[in-house]
Amino acid sequence: MKMGKQTYIFKIQPKIVSAFTVVGPKEGESNLQSFFDIVLEEDLYDEKTFEIAESKMQKVATENALQRLGLKADDVDMYIAGDLLNQIFASSFAARELNIPYLGLYGACSTFGEGLIIASIMMNSEMINNCCVTTSSHFSAAERQYRFPLELGNQRTPTAQWTVTGAGCTVLAKDGDAPKITMATIGKVVDYGIIDASNMGAAMAPAAAETIYAHFTESGRNPSDYDMILTGDLGRYGKDLLIYLMEKKGMPLGDKYNDCGAMMYPADLKTFQGGSGAGCSNIVFNGFVYNQLIQKKVKKVLIVPTGALLSKDSPLQGESIPAIAHAISVEI
Amino acid sequence: MKMGKQTYIFKIQPKIVSAFTVVGPKEGESNLQSFFDIVLEEDLYDEKTFEIAESKMQKVATENALQRLGLKADDVDMYIAGDLLNQIFASSFAARELNIPYLGLYGACSTFGEGLIIASIMMNSEMINNCCVTTSSHFSAAERQYRFPLELGNQRTPTAQWTVTGAGCTVLAKDGDAPKITMATIGKVVDYGIIDASNMGAAMAPAAAETIYAHFTESGRNPSDYDMILTGDLGRYGKDLLIYLMEKKGMPLGDKYNDCGAMMYPADLKTFQGGSGAGCSNIVFNGFVYNQLIQKKVKKVLIVPTGALLSKDSPLQGESIPAIAHAISVEI
């Protein structure tokens, strides 16, 4: 059932029957280190390039998520995947290895949420029984693509975030005794005119605010209905901005709210505002949140992956940064 | 209903209630010139950059497709879009202007097919009533991103194709008296080891062959059931390869088969193998094919957008070219 313009309440509630994460060495030292399945010793993952390493992380996360269910790639209806690289290099090359009908997405750091939503609506057609939603990012691959050669050892600005090296796979199935997706709100593109590509939190916070506001007004819920509300990767500064924006809208998020990027790294890892990337909300969800749901420490979670939809060329053309956020309710 | 591993037969058959195309000057001189709605006089479209021009083409195509129905952006459930640019620049920036809940896709030149399929399966959930599927490509933007600066006047190889400058929007709705999508086959990623990024037809033909083969074996149809079978943008050489591959599989495509890329340009426009790009199969479908369906000159069409899923960096890393194709049946 559709409520309002953006929110979908699912009759068939997709079950999250498996989740698996593969993360880089820095994420292995992060606040959430104990929740990840595989921590790499080095981020090249025995490959020749960072991009192929990222692709391998997607493949390994997906195969292992399926293996936990005793399934093989051939048992899956669809591989829905995305990443931050030009032409989603990591996803398409992982799909080449996996041999599952493939749908590639690009929603920057919101891609994980976009994938969960597309999969959930499609599952309500009763035409698919299961699918894998996999996204990833890789610090070294993203850094050299979007910013500077790693060898330059360039200084970072205080508002910068650190691209998470991580891939995670969520397996959704029609049936199963597992946390389930109950609702979702699809975001619109929002642009408040931020032009600093080193301040993504500021660009994305308004998009998060609008999607969260739409979610609550359209679903009839309010923030206190959730045990945990997590935005994707606004970072510490962006998180503060969102708290401010929601208070101004008369809908304070309360103390159940946190941000995946802000949660990721301790201060001594020098990641400034925290984590970002299409892997960020993914590994926090598939690692930490999924564990908390399975252990019944939380029962209702709203996960809101956020994405800055700039191109690496658009700031050079004087364009401000469009952003988007999608909200997904997961419950036990 | 799902048939086999890849094919979906739709209970709710999405109606193609509107279509609109905006194309560049060269496409205005092409074989299909009379079927396009807006032909630009110059490919900058009064903008400062080719990328923003491409974005404007998406926006104008979408607004006009809706206007034909008397609809505004606010009346639409979803904007599903993609293009060839890094971070799908054109699509996200068009979504910024359109203010419709947005889902971004990347499937290279197959994106139009991917969008139609995602939209069709989602529409079978009975949760969405309508949506826009819009894709685009732009010669000047693609050329400088993937290949050489335009100012270099670089020579092209004989197997090269010409990126179509064009955007098209298909509006799908649950209800309406219009051509309808009856089935679709989602492609897997196929890689036969082609390493020449100037020979995309050779890379994509095997993917087209496998998807078409899956479509016919899983749906129970055969090529003679269609009045028209069109691959996306294999080009002239790739088209010949596909004909050969299908004959080897014991499933000759017959004389109803053609390729959108091969059909596009007359020989004197020096496009070598023909058109390509995420706009190619889109404008051929939304321009020419849609017209033929409306005029009842054809009744059953299989459109098979094809995509080469290379990154602009992957050939430099020694990787061969993965490819994909999706097949969609449109009938009156």
PDB file of N, CA and C in Angstrom, chain B residues 98-182:
ATOM      1  N   LEU B  98      13.165  17.686 -11.250  1.00  0.00           N
ATOM      2  CA  LEU B  98      11.839  17.101 -11.453  1.00  0.00           C
ATOM      3  C   LEU B  98      11.047  16.885 -10.174  1.00  0.00           C
ATOM      4  N   ASN B  99      11.761  16.714  -9.041  1.00  0.00           N
ATOM      5  CA  ASN B  99      11.064  16.566  -7.754  1.00  0.00           C
ATOM      6  C   ASN B  99      10.111  15.366  -7.714  1.00  0.00           C
ATOM      7  N   ILE B 100      10.573  14.242  -8.250  1.00  0.00           N
ATOM      8  CA  ILE B 100       9.828  12.975  -8.185  1.00  0.00           C
ATOM      9  C   ILE B 100      10.705  11.994  -7.410  1.00  0.00           C
ATOM     10  N   PRO B 101      10.150  11.136  -6.552  1.00  0.00           N
ATOM     11  CA  PRO B 101      10.974  10.110  -5.900  1.00  0.00           C
ATOM     12  C   PRO B 101      11.836   9.395  -6.946  1.00  0.00           C
ATOM     13  N   TYR B 102      13.132   9.276  -6.656  1.00  0.00           N
ATOM     14  CA  TYR B 102      14.111   8.960  -7.701  1.00  0.00           C
ATOM     15  C   TYR B 102      14.895   7.691  -7.408  1.00  0.00           C
ATOM     16  N   LEU B 103      15.012   6.857  -8.426  1.00  0.00           N
ATOM     17  CA  LEU B 103      15.845   5.660  -8.353  1.00  0.00           C
ATOM     18  C   LEU B 103      16.814   5.699  -9.529  1.00  0.00           C
ATOM     19  N   GLY B 104      18.099   5.777  -9.244  1.00  0.00           N
ATOM     20  CA  GLY B 104      19.125   5.862 -10.289  1.00  0.00           C
ATOM     21  C   GLY B 104      19.672   4.497 -10.638  1.00  0.00           C
ATOM     22  N   LEU B 105      19.866   4.269 -11.929  1.00  0.00           N
ATOM     23  CA  LEU B 105      20.364   2.975 -12.397  1.00  0.00           C
ATOM     24  C   LEU B 105      21.647   3.154 -13.181  1.00  0.00           C
ATOM     25  N   TYR B 106      22.479   2.110 -13.173  1.00  0.00           N
ATOM     26  CA  TYR B 106      23.562   2.070 -14.143  1.00  0.00           C
ATOM     27  C   TYR B 106      23.641   0.682 -14.779  1.00  0.00           C
ATOM     28  N   GLY B 107      23.410   0.630 -16.067  1.00  0.00           N
ATOM     29  CA  GLY B 107      23.545  -0.618 -16.807  1.00  0.00           C
ATOM     30  C   GLY B 107      24.157  -0.326 -18.169  1.00  0.00           C
ATOM     31  N   ALA B 108      24.979   0.721 -18.234  1.00  0.00           N
ATOM     32  CA  ALA B 108      25.561   1.179 -19.504  1.00  0.00           C
ATOM     33  C   ALA B 108      24.430   1.329 -20.528  1.00  0.00           C
ATOM     34  N   CYS B 109      24.640   0.871 -21.757  1.00  0.00           N
ATOM     35  CA  CYS B 109      23.648   1.087 -22.807  1.00  0.00           C
ATOM     36  C   CYS B 109      22.415   0.212 -22.624  1.00  0.00           C
ATOM     37  N   SER B 110      22.439  -0.706 -21.650  1.00  0.00           N
ATOM     38  CA  SER B 110      21.261  -1.548 -21.386  1.00  0.00           C
ATOM     39  C   SER B 110      20.321  -0.890 -20.389  1.00  0.00           C
ATOM     40  N   THR B 111      20.668   0.298 -19.892  1.00  0.00           N
ATOM     41  CA  THR B 111      19.931   0.906 -18.778  1.00  0.00           C
ATOM     42  C   THR B 111      18.445   1.093 -19.073  1.00  0.00           C
ATOM     43  N   PHE B 112      18.132   1.435 -20.319  1.00  0.00           N
ATOM     44  CA  PHE B 112      16.719   1.628 -20.672  1.00  0.00           C
ATOM     45  C   PHE B 112      15.931   0.338 -20.428  1.00  0.00           C
ATOM     46  N   GLY B 113      16.506  -0.786 -20.828  1.00  0.00           N
ATOM     47  CA  GLY B 113      15.841  -2.073 -20.600  1.00  0.00           C
ATOM     48  C   GLY B 113      15.739  -2.405 -19.122  1.00  0.00           C
ATOM     49  N   GLU B 114      16.817  -2.148 -18.405  1.00  0.00           N
ATOM     50  CA  GLU B 114      16.816  -2.397 -16.957  1.00  0.00           C
ATOM     51  C   GLU B 114      15.705  -1.589 -16.287  1.00  0.00           C
ATOM     52  N   GLY B 115      15.571  -0.337 -16.690  1.00  0.00           N
ATOM     53  CA  GLY B 115      14.540   0.526 -16.110  1.00  0.00           C
ATOM     54  C   GLY B 115      13.138   0.020 -16.403  1.00  0.00           C
ATOM     55  N   LEU B 116      12.896  -0.387 -17.654  1.00  0.00           N
ATOM     56  CA  LEU B 116      11.563  -0.901 -18.004  1.00  0.00           C
ATOM     57  C   LEU B 116      11.231  -2.144 -17.181  1.00  0.00           C
ATOM     58  N   ILE B 117      12.247  -2.984 -16.959  1.00  0.00           N
ATOM     59  CA  ILE B 117      12.003  -4.240 -16.226  1.00  0.00           C
ATOM     60  C   ILE B 117      11.734  -3.956 -14.748  1.00  0.00           C
ATOM     61  N   ILE B 118      12.578  -3.135 -14.124  1.00  0.00           N
ATOM     62  CA  ILE B 118      12.358  -2.810 -12.706  1.00  0.00           C
ATOM     63  C   ILE B 118      10.974  -2.180 -12.533  1.00  0.00           C
ATOM     64  N   ALA B 119      10.644  -1.252 -13.415  1.00  0.00           N
ATOM     65  CA  ALA B 119       9.336  -0.591 -13.338  1.00  0.00           C
ATOM     66  C   ALA B 119       8.205  -1.603 -13.503  1.00  0.00           C
ATOM     67  N   SER B 120       8.362  -2.515 -14.438  1.00  0.00           N
ATOM     68  CA  SER B 120       7.290  -3.484 -14.710  1.00  0.00           C
ATOM     69  C   SER B 120       7.077  -4.429 -13.539  1.00  0.00           C
ATOM     70  N   ILE B 121       8.170  -4.925 -12.962  1.00  0.00           N
ATOM     71  CA  ILE B 121       8.018  -5.845 -11.826  1.00  0.00           C
ATOM     72  C   ILE B 121       7.422  -5.083 -10.643  1.00  0.00           C
ATOM     73  N   MET B 122       7.907  -3.840 -10.422  1.00  0.00           N
ATOM     74  CA  MET B 122       7.365  -3.055  -9.312  1.00  0.00           C
ATOM     75  C   MET B 122       5.877  -2.777  -9.514  1.00  0.00           C
ATOM     76  N   MET B 123       5.489  -2.523 -10.756  1.00  0.00           N
ATOM     77  CA  MET B 123       4.073  -2.237 -11.013  1.00  0.00           C
ATOM     78  C   MET B 123       3.196  -3.441 -10.696  1.00  0.00           C
ATOM     79  N   ASN B 124       3.777  -4.641 -10.811  1.00  0.00           N
ATOM     80  CA  ASN B 124       3.035  -5.844 -10.452  1.00  0.00           C
ATOM     81  C   ASN B 124       2.842  -6.016  -8.948  1.00  0.00           C
ATOM     82  N   SER B 125       3.465  -5.165  -8.158  1.00  0.00           N
ATOM     83  CA  SER B 125       3.211  -5.183  -6.713  1.00  0.00           C
ATOM     84  C   SER B 125       1.875  -4.497  -6.403  1.00  0.00           C
ATOM     85  N   GLU B 126       1.324  -3.842  -7.408  1.00  0.00           N
ATOM     86  CA  GLU B 126       0.100  -3.040  -7.254  1.00  0.00           C
ATOM     87  C   GLU B 126       0.301  -1.872  -6.295  1.00  0.00           C
ATOM     88  N   MET B 127       1.539  -1.484  -6.048  1.00  0.00           N
ATOM     89  CA  MET B 127       1.786  -0.353  -5.174  1.00  0.00           C
ATOM     90  C   MET B 127       2.112   0.919  -5.934  1.00  0.00           C
ATOM     91  N   ILE B 128       2.436   0.799  -7.212  1.00  0.00           N
ATOM     92  CA  ILE B 128       2.657   2.018  -7.981  1.00  0.00           C
ATOM     93  C   ILE B 128       1.705   2.060  -9.171  1.00  0.00           C
ATOM     94  N   ASN B 129       1.260   3.245  -9.483  1.00  0.00           N
ATOM     95  CA  ASN B 129       0.305   3.416 -10.572  1.00  0.00           C
ATOM     96  C   ASN B 129       0.964   3.869 -11.857  1.00  0.00           C
ATOM     97  N   ASN B 130       2.050   4.593 -11.719  1.00  0.00           N
ATOM     98  CA  ASN B 130       2.731   5.074 -12.918  1.00  0.00           C
ATOM     99  C   ASN B 130       4.185   5.415 -12.585  1.00  0.00           C
ATOM    100  N   CYS B 131       4.992   5.496 -13.604  1.00  0.00           N
ATOM    101  CA  CYS B 131       6.375   5.940 -13.390  1.00  0.00           C
ATOM    102  C   CYS B 131       6.987   6.343 -14.723  1.00  0.00           C
ATOM    103  N   CYS B 132       8.049   7.126 -14.625  1.00  0.00           N
ATOM    104  CA  CYS B 132       8.805   7.527 -15.807  1.00  0.00           C
ATOM    105  C   CYS B 132      10.104   6.737 -15.854  1.00  0.00           C
ATOM    106  N   VAL B 133      10.413   6.172 -17.013  1.00  0.00           N
ATOM    107  CA  VAL B 133      11.719   5.560 -17.236  1.00  0.00           C
ATOM    108  C   VAL B 133      12.432   6.410 -18.282  1.00  0.00           C
ATOM    109  N   THR B 134      13.511   7.044 -17.868  1.00  0.00           N
ATOM    110  CA  THR B 134      14.213   7.974 -18.750  1.00  0.00           C
ATOM    111  C   THR B 134      15.698   7.623 -18.778  1.00  0.00           C
ATOM    112  N   THR B 135      16.267   7.554 -19.961  1.00  0.00           N
ATOM    113  CA  THR B 135      17.723   7.380 -20.061  1.00  0.00           C
ATOM    114  C   THR B 135      18.243   8.299 -21.154  1.00  0.00           C
ATOM    115  N   SER B 136      19.545   8.472 -21.154  1.00  0.00           N
ATOM    116  CA  SER B 136      20.138   9.377 -22.139  1.00  0.00           C
ATOM    117  C   SER B 136      21.592   9.036 -22.391  1.00  0.00           C
ATOM    118  N   SER B 137      22.099   9.551 -23.496  1.00  0.00           N
ATOM    119  CA  SER B 137      23.543   9.617 -23.717  1.00  0.00           C
ATOM    120  C   SER B 137      23.800  10.845 -24.573  1.00  0.00           C
ATOM    121  N   HIS B 138      25.046  11.271 -24.596  1.00  0.00           N
ATOM    122  CA  HIS B 138      25.405  12.498 -25.307  1.00  0.00           C
ATOM    123  C   HIS B 138      26.803  12.283 -25.884  1.00  0.00           C
ATOM    124  N   PHE B 139      26.900  12.387 -27.208  1.00  0.00           N
ATOM    125  CA  PHE B 139      28.179  12.094 -27.858  1.00  0.00           C
ATOM    126  C   PHE B 139      29.336  12.877 -27.259  1.00  0.00           C
ATOM    127  N   SER B 140      29.149  14.177 -27.132  1.00  0.00           N
ATOM    128  CA  SER B 140      30.279  15.021 -26.717  1.00  0.00           C
ATOM    129  C   SER B 140      30.664  14.764 -25.264  1.00  0.00           C
ATOM    130  N   ALA B 141      29.666  14.487 -24.422  1.00  0.00           N
ATOM    131  CA  ALA B 141      29.961  14.187 -23.019  1.00  0.00           C
ATOM    132  C   ALA B 141      30.631  12.821 -22.886  1.00  0.00           C
ATOM    133  N   ALA B 142      30.120  11.847 -23.609  1.00  0.00           N
ATOM    134  CA  ALA B 142      30.672  10.491 -23.527  1.00  0.00           C
ATOM    135  C   ALA B 142      32.070  10.433 -24.126  1.00  0.00           C
ATOM    136  N   GLU B 143      32.240  11.131 -25.249  1.00  0.00           N
ATOM    137  CA  GLU B 143      33.521  11.074 -25.949  1.00  0.00           C
ATOM    138  C   GLU B 143      34.646  11.601 -25.065  1.00  0.00           C
ATOM    139  N   ARG B 144      34.411  12.729 -24.433  1.00  0.00           N
ATOM    140  CA  ARG B 144      35.492  13.292 -23.624  1.00  0.00           C
ATOM    141  C   ARG B 144      35.669  12.542 -22.306  1.00  0.00           C
ATOM    142  N   GLN B 145      34.627  11.846 -21.859  1.00  0.00           N
ATOM    143  CA  GLN B 145      34.783  11.057 -20.640  1.00  0.00           C
ATOM    144  C   GLN B 145      35.479   9.722 -20.906  1.00  0.00           C
ATOM    145  N   TYR B 146      35.039   9.019 -21.942  1.00  0.00           N
ATOM    146  CA  TYR B 146      35.529   7.655 -22.173  1.00  0.00           C
ATOM    147  C   TYR B 146      36.753   7.589 -23.083  1.00  0.00           C
ATOM    148  N   ARG B 147      36.884   8.574 -23.981  1.00  0.00           N
ATOM    149  CA  ARG B 147      37.892   8.419 -25.008  1.00  0.00           C
ATOM    150  C   ARG B 147      38.855   9.609 -25.042  1.00  0.00           C
ATOM    151  N   PHE B 148      38.659  10.533 -25.921  1.00  0.00           N
ATOM    152  CA  PHE B 148      39.630  11.609 -26.100  1.00  0.00           C
ATOM    153  C   PHE B 148      38.956  12.973 -26.031  1.00  0.00           C
ATOM    154  N   PRO B 149      39.725  14.020 -25.712  1.00  0.00           N
ATOM    155  CA  PRO B 149      39.149  15.365 -25.810  1.00  0.00           C
ATOM    156  C   PRO B 149      38.664  15.588 -27.237  1.00  0.00           C
ATOM    157  N   LEU B 150      37.510  16.208 -27.371  1.00  0.00           N
ATOM    158  CA  LEU B 150      36.935  16.432 -28.698  1.00  0.00           C
ATOM    159  C   LEU B 150      37.866  17.244 -29.578  1.00  0.00           C
ATOM    160  N   GLU B 151      38.568  18.199 -28.939  1.00  0.00           N
ATOM    161  CA  GLU B 151      39.448  19.110 -29.674  1.00  0.00           C
ATOM    162  C   GLU B 151      40.590  18.380 -30.375  1.00  0.00           C
ATOM    163  N   LEU B 152      40.872  17.156 -29.922  1.00  0.00           N
ATOM    164  CA  LEU B 152      41.992  16.397 -30.490  1.00  0.00           C
ATOM    165  C   LEU B 152      41.678  15.910 -31.901  1.00  0.00           C
ATOM    166  N   GLY B 153      40.397  15.797 -32.220  1.00  0.00           N
ATOM    167  CA  GLY B 153      40.011  15.314 -33.555  1.00  0.00           C
ATOM    168  C   GLY B 153      40.562  13.937 -33.846  1.00  0.00           C
ATOM    169  N   ASN B 154      40.553  13.092 -32.815  1.00  0.00           N
ATOM    170  CA  ASN B 154      41.185  11.784 -32.916  1.00  0.00           C
ATOM    171  C   ASN B 154      40.522  10.892 -33.971  1.00  0.00           C
ATOM    172  N   GLN B 155      41.323  10.088 -34.638  1.00  0.00           N
ATOM    173  CA  GLN B 155      40.770   9.125 -35.600  1.00  0.00           C
ATOM    174  C   GLN B 155      40.027   8.010 -34.874  1.00  0.00           C
ATOM    175  N   ARG B 156      39.008   7.488 -35.505  1.00  0.00           N
ATOM    176  CA  ARG B 156      38.233   6.391 -34.924  1.00  0.00           C
ATOM    177  C   ARG B 156      38.598   5.099 -35.642  1.00  0.00           C
ATOM    178  N   THR B 157      38.511   3.994 -34.916  1.00  0.00           N
ATOM    179  CA  THR B 157      38.781   2.702 -35.544  1.00  0.00           C
ATOM    180  C   THR B 157      37.531   2.223 -36.270  1.00  0.00           C
ATOM    181  N   PRO B 158      37.715   1.328 -37.256  1.00  0.00           N
ATOM    182  CA  PRO B 158      36.555   0.873 -38.051  1.00  0.00           C
ATOM    183  C   PRO B 158      35.491   0.151 -37.229  1.00  0.00           C
ATOM    184  N   THR B 159      35.883  -0.456 -36.096  1.00  0.00           N
ATOM    185  CA  THR B 159      34.874  -1.163 -35.287  1.00  0.00           C
ATOM    186  C   THR B 159      34.183  -0.247 -34.281  1.00  0.00           C
ATOM    187  N   ALA B 160      34.554   1.034 -34.247  1.00  0.00           N
ATOM    188  CA  ALA B 160      33.972   1.957 -33.265  1.00  0.00           C
ATOM    189  C   ALA B 160      32.522   2.263 -33.581  1.00  0.00           C
ATOM    190  N   GLN B 161      31.800   2.664 -32.545  1.00  0.00           N
ATOM    191  CA  GLN B 161      30.434   3.137 -32.721  1.00  0.00           C
ATOM    192  C   GLN B 161      30.366   4.609 -32.323  1.00  0.00           C
ATOM    193  N   TRP B 162      29.234   5.208 -32.564  1.00  0.00           N
ATOM    194  CA  TRP B 162      29.045   6.628 -32.319  1.00  0.00           C
ATOM    195  C   TRP B 162      27.989   6.794 -31.214  1.00  0.00           C
ATOM    196  N   THR B 163      28.385   7.409 -30.106  1.00  0.00           N
ATOM    197  CA  THR B 163      27.433   7.563 -29.009  1.00  0.00           C
ATOM    198  C   THR B 163      26.292   8.479 -29.435  1.00  0.00           C
ATOM    199  N   VAL B 164      25.088   7.973 -29.338  1.00  0.00           N
ATOM    200  CA  VAL B 164      23.900   8.742 -29.705  1.00  0.00           C
ATOM    201  C   VAL B 164      23.716   9.917 -28.742  1.00  0.00           C
ATOM    202  N   THR B 165      23.422  11.093 -29.263  1.00  0.00           N
ATOM    203  CA  THR B 165      22.984  12.215 -28.435  1.00  0.00           C
ATOM    204  C   THR B 165      21.459  12.180 -28.420  1.00  0.00           C
ATOM    205  N   GLY B 166      20.936  11.716 -27.295  1.00  0.00           N
ATOM    206  CA  GLY B 166      19.482  11.587 -27.242  1.00  0.00           C
ATOM    207  C   GLY B 166      19.005  11.188 -25.867  1.00  0.00           C
ATOM    208  N   ALA B 167      17.833  11.656 -25.512  1.00  0.00           N
ATOM    209  CA  ALA B 167      17.184  11.253 -24.272  1.00  0.00           C
ATOM    210  C   ALA B 167      15.749  10.911 -24.614  1.00  0.00           C
ATOM    211  N   GLY B 168      15.216   9.925 -23.927  1.00  0.00           N
ATOM    212  CA  GLY B 168      13.828   9.559 -24.153  1.00  0.00           C
ATOM    213  C   GLY B 168      13.189   9.175 -22.840  1.00  0.00           C
ATOM    214  N   CYS B 169      11.911   9.472 -22.744  1.00  0.00           N
ATOM    215  CA  CYS B 169      11.148   9.103 -21.553  1.00  0.00           C
ATOM    216  C   CYS B 169       9.971   8.229 -21.953  1.00  0.00           C
ATOM    217  N   THR B 170       9.853   7.105 -21.272  1.00  0.00           N
ATOM    218  CA  THR B 170       8.698   6.228 -21.409  1.00  0.00           C
ATOM    219  C   THR B 170       7.869   6.375 -20.148  1.00  0.00           C
ATOM    220  N   VAL B 171       6.593   6.682 -20.292  1.00  0.00           N
ATOM    221  CA  VAL B 171       5.719   6.722 -19.121  1.00  0.00           C
ATOM    222  C   VAL B 171       4.911   5.429 -19.082  1.00  0.00           C
ATOM    223  N   LEU B 172       5.063   4.702 -17.984  1.00  0.00           N
ATOM    224  CA  LEU B 172       4.308   3.469 -17.782  1.00  0.00           C
ATOM    225  C   LEU B 172       3.172   3.733 -16.807  1.00  0.00           C
ATOM    226  N   ALA B 173       2.039   3.134 -17.077  1.00  0.00           N
ATOM    227  CA  ALA B 173       0.905   3.278 -16.160  1.00  0.00           C
ATOM    228  C   ALA B 173       0.177   1.947 -16.065  1.00  0.00           C
ATOM    229  N   LYS B 174      -0.475   1.760 -14.944  1.00  0.00           N
ATOM    230  CA  LYS B 174      -1.222   0.527 -14.708  1.00  0.00           C
ATOM    231  C   LYS B 174      -2.394   0.431 -15.679  1.00  0.00           C
ATOM    232  N   ASP B 175      -3.016   1.557 -15.929  1.00  0.00           N
ATOM    233  CA  ASP B 175      -4.202   1.565 -16.784  1.00  0.00           C
ATOM    234  C   ASP B 175      -3.967   2.407 -18.033  1.00  0.00           C
ATOM    235  N   GLY B 176      -4.771   2.129 -19.053  1.00  0.00           N
ATOM    236  CA  GLY B 176      -4.664   2.914 -20.272  1.00  0.00           C
ATOM    237  C   GLY B 176      -4.750   2.021 -21.488  1.00  0.00           C
ATOM    238  N   ASP B 177      -5.179   2.614 -22.596  1.00  0.00           N
ATOM    239  CA  ASP B 177      -5.272   1.872 -23.847  1.00  0.00           C
ATOM    240  C   ASP B 177      -4.008   2.188 -24.637  1.00  0.00           C
ATOM    241  N   ALA B 178      -3.016   1.353 -24.493  1.00  0.00           N
ATOM    242  CA  ALA B 178      -1.705   1.664 -25.079  1.00  0.00           C
ATOM    243  C   ALA B 178      -0.905   0.378 -25.207  1.00  0.00           C
ATOM    244  N   PRO B 179       0.190   0.400 -25.972  1.00  0.00           N
ATOM    245  CA  PRO B 179       1.058  -0.778 -26.044  1.00  0.00           C
ATOM    246  C   PRO B 179       1.468  -1.195 -24.635  1.00  0.00           C
ATOM    247  N   LYS B 180       1.602  -2.475 -24.405  1.00  0.00           N
ATOM    248  CA  LYS B 180       1.834  -2.958 -23.044  1.00  0.00           C
ATOM    249  C   LYS B 180       3.040  -3.880 -22.988  1.00  0.00           C
ATOM    250  N   ILE B 181       3.664  -3.903 -21.838  1.00  0.00           N
ATOM    251  CA  ILE B 181       4.815  -4.790 -21.608  1.00  0.00           C
ATOM    252  C   ILE B 181       4.267  -6.100 -21.068  1.00  0.00           C
ATOM    253  N   THR B 182       4.529  -7.176 -21.791  1.00  0.00           N
ATOM    254  CA  THR B 182       3.922  -8.459 -21.418  1.00  0.00           C
ATOM    255  C   THR B 182       4.903  -9.405 -20.731  1.00  0.00           C
TER     256      THR B 182
END
